XYZ file of C-alpha atoms in Angstrom:
594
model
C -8.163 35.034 -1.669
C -10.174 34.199 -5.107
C -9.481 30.369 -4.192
C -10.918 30.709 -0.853
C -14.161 32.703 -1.369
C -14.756 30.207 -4.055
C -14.705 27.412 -1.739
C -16.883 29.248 0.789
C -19.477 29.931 -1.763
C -19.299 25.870 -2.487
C -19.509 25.248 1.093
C -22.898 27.220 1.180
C -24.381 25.288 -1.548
C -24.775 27.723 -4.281
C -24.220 27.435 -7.998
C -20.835 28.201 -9.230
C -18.910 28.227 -11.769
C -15.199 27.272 -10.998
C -11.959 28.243 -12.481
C -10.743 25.144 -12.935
C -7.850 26.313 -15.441
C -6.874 29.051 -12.615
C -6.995 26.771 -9.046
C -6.550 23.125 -9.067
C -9.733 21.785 -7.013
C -8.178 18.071 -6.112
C -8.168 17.642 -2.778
C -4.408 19.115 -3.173
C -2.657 22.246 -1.171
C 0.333 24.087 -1.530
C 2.959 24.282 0.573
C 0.912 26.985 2.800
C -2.083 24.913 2.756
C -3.755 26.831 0.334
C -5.541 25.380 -2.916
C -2.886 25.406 -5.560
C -2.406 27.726 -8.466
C -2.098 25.664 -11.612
C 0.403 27.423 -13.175
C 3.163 27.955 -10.281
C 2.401 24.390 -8.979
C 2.726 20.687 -10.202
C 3.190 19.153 -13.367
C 6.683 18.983 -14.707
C 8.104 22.041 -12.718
C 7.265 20.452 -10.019
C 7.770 16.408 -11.105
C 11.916 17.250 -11.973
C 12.650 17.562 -8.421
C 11.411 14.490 -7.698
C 13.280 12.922 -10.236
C 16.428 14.444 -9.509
C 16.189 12.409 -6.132
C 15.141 9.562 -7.648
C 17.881 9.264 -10.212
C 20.236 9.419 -6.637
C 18.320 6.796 -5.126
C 18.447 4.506 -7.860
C 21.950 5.187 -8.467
C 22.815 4.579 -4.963
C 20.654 1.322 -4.822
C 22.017 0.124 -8.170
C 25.770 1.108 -7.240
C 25.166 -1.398 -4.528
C 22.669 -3.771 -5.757
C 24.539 -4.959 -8.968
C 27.464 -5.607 -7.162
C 26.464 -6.831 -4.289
C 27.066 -10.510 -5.263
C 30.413 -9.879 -6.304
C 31.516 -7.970 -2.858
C 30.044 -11.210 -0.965
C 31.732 -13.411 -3.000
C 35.372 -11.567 -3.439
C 35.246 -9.590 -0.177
C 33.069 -11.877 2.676
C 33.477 -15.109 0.916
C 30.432 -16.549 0.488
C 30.035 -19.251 -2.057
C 27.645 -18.880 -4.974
C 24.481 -20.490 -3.533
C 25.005 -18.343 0.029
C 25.902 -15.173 -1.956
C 22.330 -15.429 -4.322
C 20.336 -15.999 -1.550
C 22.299 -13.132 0.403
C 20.944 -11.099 -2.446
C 17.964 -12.246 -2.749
C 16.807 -11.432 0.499
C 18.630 -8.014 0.702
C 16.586 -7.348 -2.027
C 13.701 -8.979 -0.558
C 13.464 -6.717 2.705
C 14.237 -3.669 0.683
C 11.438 -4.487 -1.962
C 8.700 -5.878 0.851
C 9.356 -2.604 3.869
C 7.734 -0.292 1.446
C 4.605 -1.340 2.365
C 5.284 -0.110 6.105
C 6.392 2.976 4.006
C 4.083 3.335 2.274
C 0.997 2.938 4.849
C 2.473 5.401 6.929
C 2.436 8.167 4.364
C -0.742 7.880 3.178
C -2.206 7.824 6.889
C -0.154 9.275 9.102
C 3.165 11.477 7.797
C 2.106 12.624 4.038
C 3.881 11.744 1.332
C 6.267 14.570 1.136
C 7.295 14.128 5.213
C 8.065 10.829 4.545
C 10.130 10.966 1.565
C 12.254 13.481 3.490
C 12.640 11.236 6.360
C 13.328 8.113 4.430
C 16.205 10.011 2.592
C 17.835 10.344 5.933
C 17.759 7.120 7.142
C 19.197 6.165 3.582
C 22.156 8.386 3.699
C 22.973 6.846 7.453
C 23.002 3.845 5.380
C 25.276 5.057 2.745
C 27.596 6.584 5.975
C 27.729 3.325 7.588
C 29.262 1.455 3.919
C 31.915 4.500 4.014
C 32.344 4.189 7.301
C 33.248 0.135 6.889
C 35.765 0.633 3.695
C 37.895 3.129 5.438
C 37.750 3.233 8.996
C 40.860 0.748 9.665
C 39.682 -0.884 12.700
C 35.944 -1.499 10.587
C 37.465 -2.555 7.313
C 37.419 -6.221 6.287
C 41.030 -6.506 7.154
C 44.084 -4.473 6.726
C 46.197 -6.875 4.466
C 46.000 -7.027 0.377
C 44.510 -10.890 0.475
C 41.610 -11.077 3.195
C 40.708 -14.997 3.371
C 37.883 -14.303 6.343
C 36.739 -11.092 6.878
C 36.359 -9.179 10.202
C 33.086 -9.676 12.268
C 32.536 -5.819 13.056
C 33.205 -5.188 9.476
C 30.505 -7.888 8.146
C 27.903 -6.425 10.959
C 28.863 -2.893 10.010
C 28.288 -4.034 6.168
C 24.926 -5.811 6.734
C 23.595 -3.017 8.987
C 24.287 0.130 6.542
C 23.169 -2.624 3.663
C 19.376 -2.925 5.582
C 19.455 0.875 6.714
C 19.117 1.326 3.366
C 16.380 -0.916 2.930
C 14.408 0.820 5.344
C 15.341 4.239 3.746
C 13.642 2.844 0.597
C 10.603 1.391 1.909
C 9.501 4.695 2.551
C 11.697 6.249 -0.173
C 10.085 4.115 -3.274
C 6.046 4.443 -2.646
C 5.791 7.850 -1.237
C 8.404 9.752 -4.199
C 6.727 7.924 -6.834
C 3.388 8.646 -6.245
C 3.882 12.018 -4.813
C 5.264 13.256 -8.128
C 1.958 11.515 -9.632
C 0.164 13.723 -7.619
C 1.509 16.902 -9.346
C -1.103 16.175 -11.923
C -4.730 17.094 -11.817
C -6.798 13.918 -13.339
C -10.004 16.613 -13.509
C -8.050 18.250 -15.793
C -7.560 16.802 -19.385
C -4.331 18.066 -20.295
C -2.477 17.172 -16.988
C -4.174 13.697 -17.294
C -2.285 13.115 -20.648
C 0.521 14.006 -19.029
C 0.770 12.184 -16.008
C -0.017 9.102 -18.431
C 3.894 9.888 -19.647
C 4.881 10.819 -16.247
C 5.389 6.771 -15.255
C 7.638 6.062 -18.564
C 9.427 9.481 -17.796
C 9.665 8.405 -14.506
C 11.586 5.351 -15.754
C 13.755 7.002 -18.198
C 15.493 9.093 -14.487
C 14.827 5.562 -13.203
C 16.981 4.111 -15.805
C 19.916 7.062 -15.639
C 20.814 6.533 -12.616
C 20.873 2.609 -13.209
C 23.192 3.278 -15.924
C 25.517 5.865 -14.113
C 25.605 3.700 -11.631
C 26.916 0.040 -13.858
C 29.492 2.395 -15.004
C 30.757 4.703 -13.017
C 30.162 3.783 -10.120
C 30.655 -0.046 -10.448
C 33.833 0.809 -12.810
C 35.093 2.689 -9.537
C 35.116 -0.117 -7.097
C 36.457 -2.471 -9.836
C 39.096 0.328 -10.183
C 39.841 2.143 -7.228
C 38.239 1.109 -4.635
C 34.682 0.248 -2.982
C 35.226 3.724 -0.093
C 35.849 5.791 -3.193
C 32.273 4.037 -4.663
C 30.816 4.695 -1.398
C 32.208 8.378 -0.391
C 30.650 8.990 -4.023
C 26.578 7.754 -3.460
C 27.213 9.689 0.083
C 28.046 12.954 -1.567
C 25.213 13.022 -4.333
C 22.773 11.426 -1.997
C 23.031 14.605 0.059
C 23.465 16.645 -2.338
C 19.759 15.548 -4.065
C 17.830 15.829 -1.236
C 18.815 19.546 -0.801
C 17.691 19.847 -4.417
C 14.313 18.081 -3.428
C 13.910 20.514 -0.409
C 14.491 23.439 -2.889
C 11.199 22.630 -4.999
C 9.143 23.240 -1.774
C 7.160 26.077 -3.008
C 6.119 24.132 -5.952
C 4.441 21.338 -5.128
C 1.365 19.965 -4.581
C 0.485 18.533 -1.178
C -2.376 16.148 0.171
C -3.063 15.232 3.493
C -2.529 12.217 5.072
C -6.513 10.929 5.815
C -5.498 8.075 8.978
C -5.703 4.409 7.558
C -7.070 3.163 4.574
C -8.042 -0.184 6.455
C -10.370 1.221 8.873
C -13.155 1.894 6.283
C -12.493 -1.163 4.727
C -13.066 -2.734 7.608
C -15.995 -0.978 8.254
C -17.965 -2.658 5.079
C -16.697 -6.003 6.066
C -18.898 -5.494 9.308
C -21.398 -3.211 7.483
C -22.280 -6.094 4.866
C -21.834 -9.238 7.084
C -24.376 -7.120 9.697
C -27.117 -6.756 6.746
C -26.596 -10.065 5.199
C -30.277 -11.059 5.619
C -31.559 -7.858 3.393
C -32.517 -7.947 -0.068
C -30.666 -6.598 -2.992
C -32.499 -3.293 -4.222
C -33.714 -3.982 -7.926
C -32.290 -0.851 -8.524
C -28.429 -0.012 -7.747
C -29.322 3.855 -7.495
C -30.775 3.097 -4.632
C -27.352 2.160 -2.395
C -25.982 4.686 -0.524
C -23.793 7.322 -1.353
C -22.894 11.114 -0.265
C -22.845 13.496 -2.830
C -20.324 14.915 -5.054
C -19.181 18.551 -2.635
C -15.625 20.577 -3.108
C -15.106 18.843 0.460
C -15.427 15.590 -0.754
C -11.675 13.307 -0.160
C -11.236 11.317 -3.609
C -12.955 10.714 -6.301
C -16.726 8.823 -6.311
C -16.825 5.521 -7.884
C -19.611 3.843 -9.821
C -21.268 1.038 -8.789
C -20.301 -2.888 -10.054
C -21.779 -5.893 -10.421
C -18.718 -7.945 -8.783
C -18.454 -8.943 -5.488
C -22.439 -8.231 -4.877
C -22.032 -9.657 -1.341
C -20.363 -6.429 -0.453
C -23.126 -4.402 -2.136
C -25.419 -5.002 1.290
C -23.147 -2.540 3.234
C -24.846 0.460 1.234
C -28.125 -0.826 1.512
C -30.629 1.173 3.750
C -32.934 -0.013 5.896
C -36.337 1.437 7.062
C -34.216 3.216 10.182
C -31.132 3.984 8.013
C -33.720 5.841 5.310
C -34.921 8.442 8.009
C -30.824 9.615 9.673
C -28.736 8.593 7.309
C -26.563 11.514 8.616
C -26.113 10.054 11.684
C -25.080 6.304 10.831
C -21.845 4.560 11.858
C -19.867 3.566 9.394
C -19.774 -0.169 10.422
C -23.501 0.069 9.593
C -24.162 1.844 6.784
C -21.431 2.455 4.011
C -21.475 4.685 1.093
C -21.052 3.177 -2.560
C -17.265 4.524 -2.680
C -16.286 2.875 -0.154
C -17.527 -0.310 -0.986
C -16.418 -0.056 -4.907
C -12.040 0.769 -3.103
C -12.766 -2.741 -1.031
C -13.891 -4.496 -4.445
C -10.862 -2.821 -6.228
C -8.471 -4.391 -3.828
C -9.740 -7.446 -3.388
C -9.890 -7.456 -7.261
C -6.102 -7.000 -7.285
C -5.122 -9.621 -5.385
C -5.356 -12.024 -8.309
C -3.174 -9.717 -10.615
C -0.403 -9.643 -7.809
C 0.156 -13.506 -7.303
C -0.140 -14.258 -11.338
C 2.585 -11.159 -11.737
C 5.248 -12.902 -9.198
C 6.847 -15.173 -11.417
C 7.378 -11.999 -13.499
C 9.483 -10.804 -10.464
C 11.411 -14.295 -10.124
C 12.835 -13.935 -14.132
C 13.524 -10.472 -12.899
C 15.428 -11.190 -9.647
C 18.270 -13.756 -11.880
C 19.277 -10.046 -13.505
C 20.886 -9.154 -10.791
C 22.469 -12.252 -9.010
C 23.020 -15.069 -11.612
C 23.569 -12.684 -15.117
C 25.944 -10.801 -13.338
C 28.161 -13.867 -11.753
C 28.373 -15.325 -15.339
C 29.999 -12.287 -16.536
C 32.725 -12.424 -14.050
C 33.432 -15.836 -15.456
C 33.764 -14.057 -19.456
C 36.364 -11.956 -20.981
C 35.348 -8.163 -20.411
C 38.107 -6.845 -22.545
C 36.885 -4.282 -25.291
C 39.770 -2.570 -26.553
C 43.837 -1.459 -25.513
C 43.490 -4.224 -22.954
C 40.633 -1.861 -20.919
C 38.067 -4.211 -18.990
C 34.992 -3.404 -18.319
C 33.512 -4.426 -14.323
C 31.138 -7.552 -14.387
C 28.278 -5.159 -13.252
C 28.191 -2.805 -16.084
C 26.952 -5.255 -18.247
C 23.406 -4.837 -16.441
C 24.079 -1.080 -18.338
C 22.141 -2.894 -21.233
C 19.151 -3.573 -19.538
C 18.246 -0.113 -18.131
C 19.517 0.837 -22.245
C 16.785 -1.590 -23.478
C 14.271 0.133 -21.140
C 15.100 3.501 -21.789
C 14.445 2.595 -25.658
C 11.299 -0.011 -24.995
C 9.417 2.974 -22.980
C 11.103 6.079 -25.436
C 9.338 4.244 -28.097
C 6.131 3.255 -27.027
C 5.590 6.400 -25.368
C 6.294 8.814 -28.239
C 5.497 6.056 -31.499
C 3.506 3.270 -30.077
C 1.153 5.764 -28.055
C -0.333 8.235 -30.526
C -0.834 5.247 -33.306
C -2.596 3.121 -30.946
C -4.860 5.711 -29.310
C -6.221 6.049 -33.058
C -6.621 2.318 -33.382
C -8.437 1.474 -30.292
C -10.231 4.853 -28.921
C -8.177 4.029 -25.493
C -6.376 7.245 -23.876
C -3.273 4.804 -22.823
C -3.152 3.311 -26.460
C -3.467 -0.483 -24.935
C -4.797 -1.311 -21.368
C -2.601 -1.490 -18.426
C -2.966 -5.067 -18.160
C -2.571 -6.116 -21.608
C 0.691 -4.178 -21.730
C 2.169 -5.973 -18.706
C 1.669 -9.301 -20.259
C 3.443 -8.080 -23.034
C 6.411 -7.404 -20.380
C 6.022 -10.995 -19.651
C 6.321 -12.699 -23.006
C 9.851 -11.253 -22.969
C 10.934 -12.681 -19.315
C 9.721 -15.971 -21.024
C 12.297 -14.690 -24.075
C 14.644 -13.846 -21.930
C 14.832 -17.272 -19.610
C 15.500 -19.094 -23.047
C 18.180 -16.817 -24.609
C 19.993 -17.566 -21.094
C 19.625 -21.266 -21.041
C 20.953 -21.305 -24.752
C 23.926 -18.245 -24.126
C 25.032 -20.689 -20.567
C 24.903 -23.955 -22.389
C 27.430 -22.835 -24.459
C 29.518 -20.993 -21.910
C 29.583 -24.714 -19.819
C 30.591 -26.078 -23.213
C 33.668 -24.012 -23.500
C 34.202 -25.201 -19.623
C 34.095 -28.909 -20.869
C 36.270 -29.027 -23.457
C 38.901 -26.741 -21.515
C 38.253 -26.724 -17.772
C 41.510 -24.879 -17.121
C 41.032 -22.103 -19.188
C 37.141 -22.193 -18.811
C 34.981 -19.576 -20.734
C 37.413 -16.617 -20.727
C 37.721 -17.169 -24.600
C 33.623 -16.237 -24.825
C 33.230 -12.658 -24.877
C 30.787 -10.840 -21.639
C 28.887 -9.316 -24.957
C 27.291 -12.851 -25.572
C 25.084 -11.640 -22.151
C 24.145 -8.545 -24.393
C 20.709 -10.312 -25.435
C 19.420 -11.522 -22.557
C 20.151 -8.184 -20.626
C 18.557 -6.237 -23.367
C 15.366 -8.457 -23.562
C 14.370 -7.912 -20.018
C 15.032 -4.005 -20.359
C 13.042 -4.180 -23.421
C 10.059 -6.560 -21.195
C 10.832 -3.565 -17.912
C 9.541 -1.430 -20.400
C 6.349 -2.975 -20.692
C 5.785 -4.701 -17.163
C 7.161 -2.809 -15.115
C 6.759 0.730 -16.111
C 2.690 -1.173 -16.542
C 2.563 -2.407 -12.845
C 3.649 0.998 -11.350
C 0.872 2.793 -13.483
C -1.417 -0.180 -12.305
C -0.662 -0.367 -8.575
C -1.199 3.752 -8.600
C -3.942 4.047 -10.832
C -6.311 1.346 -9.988
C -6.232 1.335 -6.050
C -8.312 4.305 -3.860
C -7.519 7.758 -3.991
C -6.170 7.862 -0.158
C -3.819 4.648 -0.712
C -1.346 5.596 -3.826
C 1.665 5.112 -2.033
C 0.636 1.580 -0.586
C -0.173 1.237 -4.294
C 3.117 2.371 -5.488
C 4.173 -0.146 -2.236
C 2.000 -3.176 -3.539
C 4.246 -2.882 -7.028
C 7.282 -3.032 -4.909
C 5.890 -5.856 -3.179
C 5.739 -7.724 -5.938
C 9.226 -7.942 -6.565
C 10.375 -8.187 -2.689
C 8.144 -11.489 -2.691
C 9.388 -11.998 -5.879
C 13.046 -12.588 -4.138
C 12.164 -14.618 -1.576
C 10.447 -16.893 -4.166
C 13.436 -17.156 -6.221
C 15.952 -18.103 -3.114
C 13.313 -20.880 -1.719
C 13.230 -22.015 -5.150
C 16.752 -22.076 -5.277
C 16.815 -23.716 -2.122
C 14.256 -26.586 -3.173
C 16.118 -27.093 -6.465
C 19.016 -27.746 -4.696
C 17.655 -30.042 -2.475
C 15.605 -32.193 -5.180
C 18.430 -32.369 -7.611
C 21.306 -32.894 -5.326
C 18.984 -35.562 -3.862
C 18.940 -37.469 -7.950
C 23.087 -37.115 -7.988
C 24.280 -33.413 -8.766
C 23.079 -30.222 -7.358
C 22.565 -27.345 -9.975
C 23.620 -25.042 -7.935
C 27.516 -26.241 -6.967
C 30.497 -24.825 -5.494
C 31.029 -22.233 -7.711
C 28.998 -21.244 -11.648
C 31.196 -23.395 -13.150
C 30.044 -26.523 -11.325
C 26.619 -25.245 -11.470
C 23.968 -26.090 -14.043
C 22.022 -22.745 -14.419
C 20.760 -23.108 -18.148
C 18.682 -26.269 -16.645
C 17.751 -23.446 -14.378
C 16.839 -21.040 -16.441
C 14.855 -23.319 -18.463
C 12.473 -24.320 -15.494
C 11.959 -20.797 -14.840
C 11.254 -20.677 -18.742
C 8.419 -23.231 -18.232
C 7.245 -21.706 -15.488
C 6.515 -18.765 -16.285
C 4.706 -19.913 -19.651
C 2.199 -22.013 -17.456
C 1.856 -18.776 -15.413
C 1.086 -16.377 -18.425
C -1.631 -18.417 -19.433
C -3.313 -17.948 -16.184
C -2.466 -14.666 -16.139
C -4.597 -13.622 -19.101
C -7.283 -15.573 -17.803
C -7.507 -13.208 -14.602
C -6.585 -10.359 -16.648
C -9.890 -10.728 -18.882
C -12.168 -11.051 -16.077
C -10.714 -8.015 -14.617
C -13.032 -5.441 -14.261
C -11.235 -1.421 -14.078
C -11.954 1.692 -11.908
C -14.748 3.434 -12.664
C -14.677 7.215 -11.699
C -17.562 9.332 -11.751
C -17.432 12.161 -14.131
C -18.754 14.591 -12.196
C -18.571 18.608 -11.621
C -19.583 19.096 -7.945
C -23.027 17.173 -8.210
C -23.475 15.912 -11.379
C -22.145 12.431 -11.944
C -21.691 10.477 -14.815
C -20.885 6.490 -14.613
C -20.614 5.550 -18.235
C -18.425 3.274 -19.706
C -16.385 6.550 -21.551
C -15.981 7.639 -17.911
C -12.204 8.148 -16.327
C -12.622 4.233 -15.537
C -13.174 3.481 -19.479
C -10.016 4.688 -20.440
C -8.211 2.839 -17.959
């Protein structure tokens, strides 16, 4: 009841003072539409639901995922080049549909709605892969050695493989950012935390990956891949009751219909009023002001993109009803400011793909060379190909443990910034590591082929699977830094009403990021089988992958250079300070700490 005469007393105009540290004023509701209490809603109470699903998610996706190269190889019989690019684009569709995803929960379902339905779609996929290993007439075949597998059990496998895709393109955007929401960023000490939220995030992010390159990987090596499966099913379930029990303590926003429409609306808005003069003063644009009612946060006006500027510009008839104006001719400052922000990102995504590509060989070509070493650690006991990817989600889990809770706090005495480095500059730290970690593979696979040379019989099995231990831990260590800095990017820097496509546009990255790496794979082969030899033969043994790994190497040098180009021009959001109507647009502003 105090919430709500509060907000009528706003509504009417008069001077308050609110109780911010009481009700959480963010465009937010509980889950009876009411404005929030602070203290029985959000933040971490609310935030370890989330990541309880999210550790079942990932462990599901990795359970599958890391494997997944192995089970077409052994199981449907594809040969190496067919299996990677199998992978690839599995990974692909499952990394590009959250941008359906995520559009439809920040328009049309909410985030919460979403998530829930998502989870069920993912679970039919999980039932479908149970449903394959141990329904007879849908296995693969019902004899020990299985040269061709059945049709129905390859469509059966492919569909409850891409179910699941489409369970985590609206899974991935909407979870992510809805447990960002449970943090007020009017509120300083909520702020500061959801700054750790995205590396805690990762450390649940990074459980699961690891429970799920041991366990769960060590159970289909071991038992059996319907034991594997039966598993994922169970805690899948399981977690999204858990997720449905934190209900009452969350913090809801609405969805607000698509975030194109008003981005449209400049487009037409500025191209309409090209033939106006820029006002010599920027104060003069248009813009509502600050209210309680007011959907996201105001921006401050920039100097980039100027062309844009001329949809807030008012003419003589605009001056007099600027009330009664359609948006396609007269937009407000905000709105032009979120179109400049995208556009501005557009840059950052293509120079971050290459990033992706290092990323994508993790989980296709790093795992196939371990099948080829001896896993043996002790008593004879062998560890499954997969859980060597353990040591990547290890290296993140120490890269974002340490800068979070050492790096942090010394750094936000050194430079004055509330994130200790920007977000930019700490994903092209992330991507002097992929560069590290292309090399250390070239160099750990020339000498694997070495061994193969001098003793083609007995091939590698002499090298121990640990010699994969520094590449693996490199790009956990570079996660740490690009990763964990593109999530906090894609969610921080885009508007208000679009954090899950910007949770979505992350994802995006990497799903592109796929397809990149098998039509590279593809053109490789071409060009070099075209001079003599493919690099990419029959099987890893008659492939060349260190030459491969050394192009990508080179590539993404050339591509960090230009990165750092874009990334100093880049210009962050700039938030308003403001308390109802009084707005503040300097530099020290929410946008300067970004």
């Amino acid at each position: 009841m105090e919430a709500k005469i509060n907000m009528d007393v706003i509504k009417k105009g008069e001077s308050v003072e609110i109780d911010d540290e009481k009700w959480v004023y963010d465009s937010s509701m509980d889950h009876k539409g009411r404005v929030p209490l602070r203290a029985s809603t959000g933040t971490w109470k609310a935030s370890l639901f989330i990541i309880a699903i999210e550790f079942s998610e990932r462990l599901s996706y990795f359970g599958i995922a890391t494997s997944l190269i192995i089970y077409l190889t052994k199981v449907l019989h594809q040969d190496l080049k067919t299996a990677a690019k199998s992978v690839n684009n599995w990974s692909g569709v499952t990394t590009i549909m959250p941008l359906l995803g995520g559009f439809l929960a920040d328009a049309y379902l909410g985030r919460f709605s979403t998530v829930l339905a998502s989870s069920i779609i993912y679970i039919m996929g999980l039932f479908l892969l149970t449903m394959s290993s141990i329904v007879p007439a849908l296995k693969a075949c019902n004899t020990g050695i299985c040269l061709k597998p059945r049709k129905v059990h390859e469509v059966i496998f492919f569909f409850g493989i891409y179910l699941i895709s489409i369970g985590t393109g609206g899974h991935k955007p909407s979870l992510e950012s809805f447990g960002a929401d449970q943090f007020d960023d009017n509120h300083p000490a909520e702020r500061r935390k959801k700054m750790s939220f995205f590396n805690w995030w990762n450390l649940g992010l990074c459980s699961g990956l690891l429970v799920a390159v041991t366990l769960i990987v060590y159970v289909q090596d071991h038992v059996s891949w319907a034991m594997a499966d039966i598993i994922l099913t169970v805690v899948m379930a399981c977690t999204i009751v858990i997720f449905c029990m934190g209900s009452p303590f969350y913090r809801y926003r609405r969805a607000t219909g698509s975030p194109f429409t008003p981005m449209l609306d400049v487009f037409v808005a500025a191209i309409s009023k090209r033939k106006l003069p820029y006002p010599s003063n920027s104060a003069e644009l248009y813009e509502v002001p600050k209210s309680a009612e007011t959907q996201g946060a105001l921006l401050c006006h920039t100097q980039r993109l100027k062309f844009l500027d001329k949809a807030a510009i008012r003419d003589d008839k605009q001056n007099s009803a600027d009330n009664n104006q359609s948006p396609r001719r007269l937009a407000t400052v905000t709105k032009v400011e979120e179109l400049k922000l995208i556009i501005s990102m557009i840059p950052i995504w293509l120079t971050t793909l290459q990033f992706g590509i290092c990323v994508a060989q993790a989980s296709t070509f790093f795992i196939k060379q371990g099948t080829t070493l001896n896993r043996k650690i002790f008593n004879g006991f062998s560890i499954p190909p997969a859980t060597i990817y353990c040591l990547s989600a290890i290296g993140m889990i120490i890269s974002v443990t340490v800068y979070d809770r050492i790096l942090v706090p010394i750094l936000r005495r050194l430079t004055g910034n509330e994130r200790g480095i920007k977000i930019l500059q700490r994903i092209g730290i992330g991507m002097i590591f992929s560069i590290t970690t292309m090399v250390v593979a070239a160099l750990v696979e020339r000498k694997r082929l070495g061994l193969v040379e001098q003793n083609p019989s007995k091939g590698s099995t002499s090298m121990s699977v640990f010699w994969l231990a520094p590449q693996f831990l490199i790009i956990g260590i570079g996660d740490g830094f690009s990763l964990v800095g593109l999530q906090e990017y894609f969610y921080d820097q885009v508007p208000d009403s679009m954090r899950s496509l910007g949770i979505a546009f992350y994802l995006s990255i990497l799903g592109a990021a796929n397809f990149l790496s098998s039509l590279l794979i593809t053109i490789v082969d071409h060009l070099t089988e075209k001079s003599g030899k493919s690099w990419f033969g029959k099987d890893i043994n008659s492939s060349r992958l260190d030459y491969f790994y050394w192009l990508l190497a080179s590539m993404t040098t050339v591509n960090l250079a230009i990165y750092v180009l874009v990334a100093r021009r880049y210009s962050y959001k700039n938030v308003q300070k403001t308390m109802l109507a009084v707005a503040d647009c300097s530099e020290d502003g929410l946008g300067g700490i970004a």
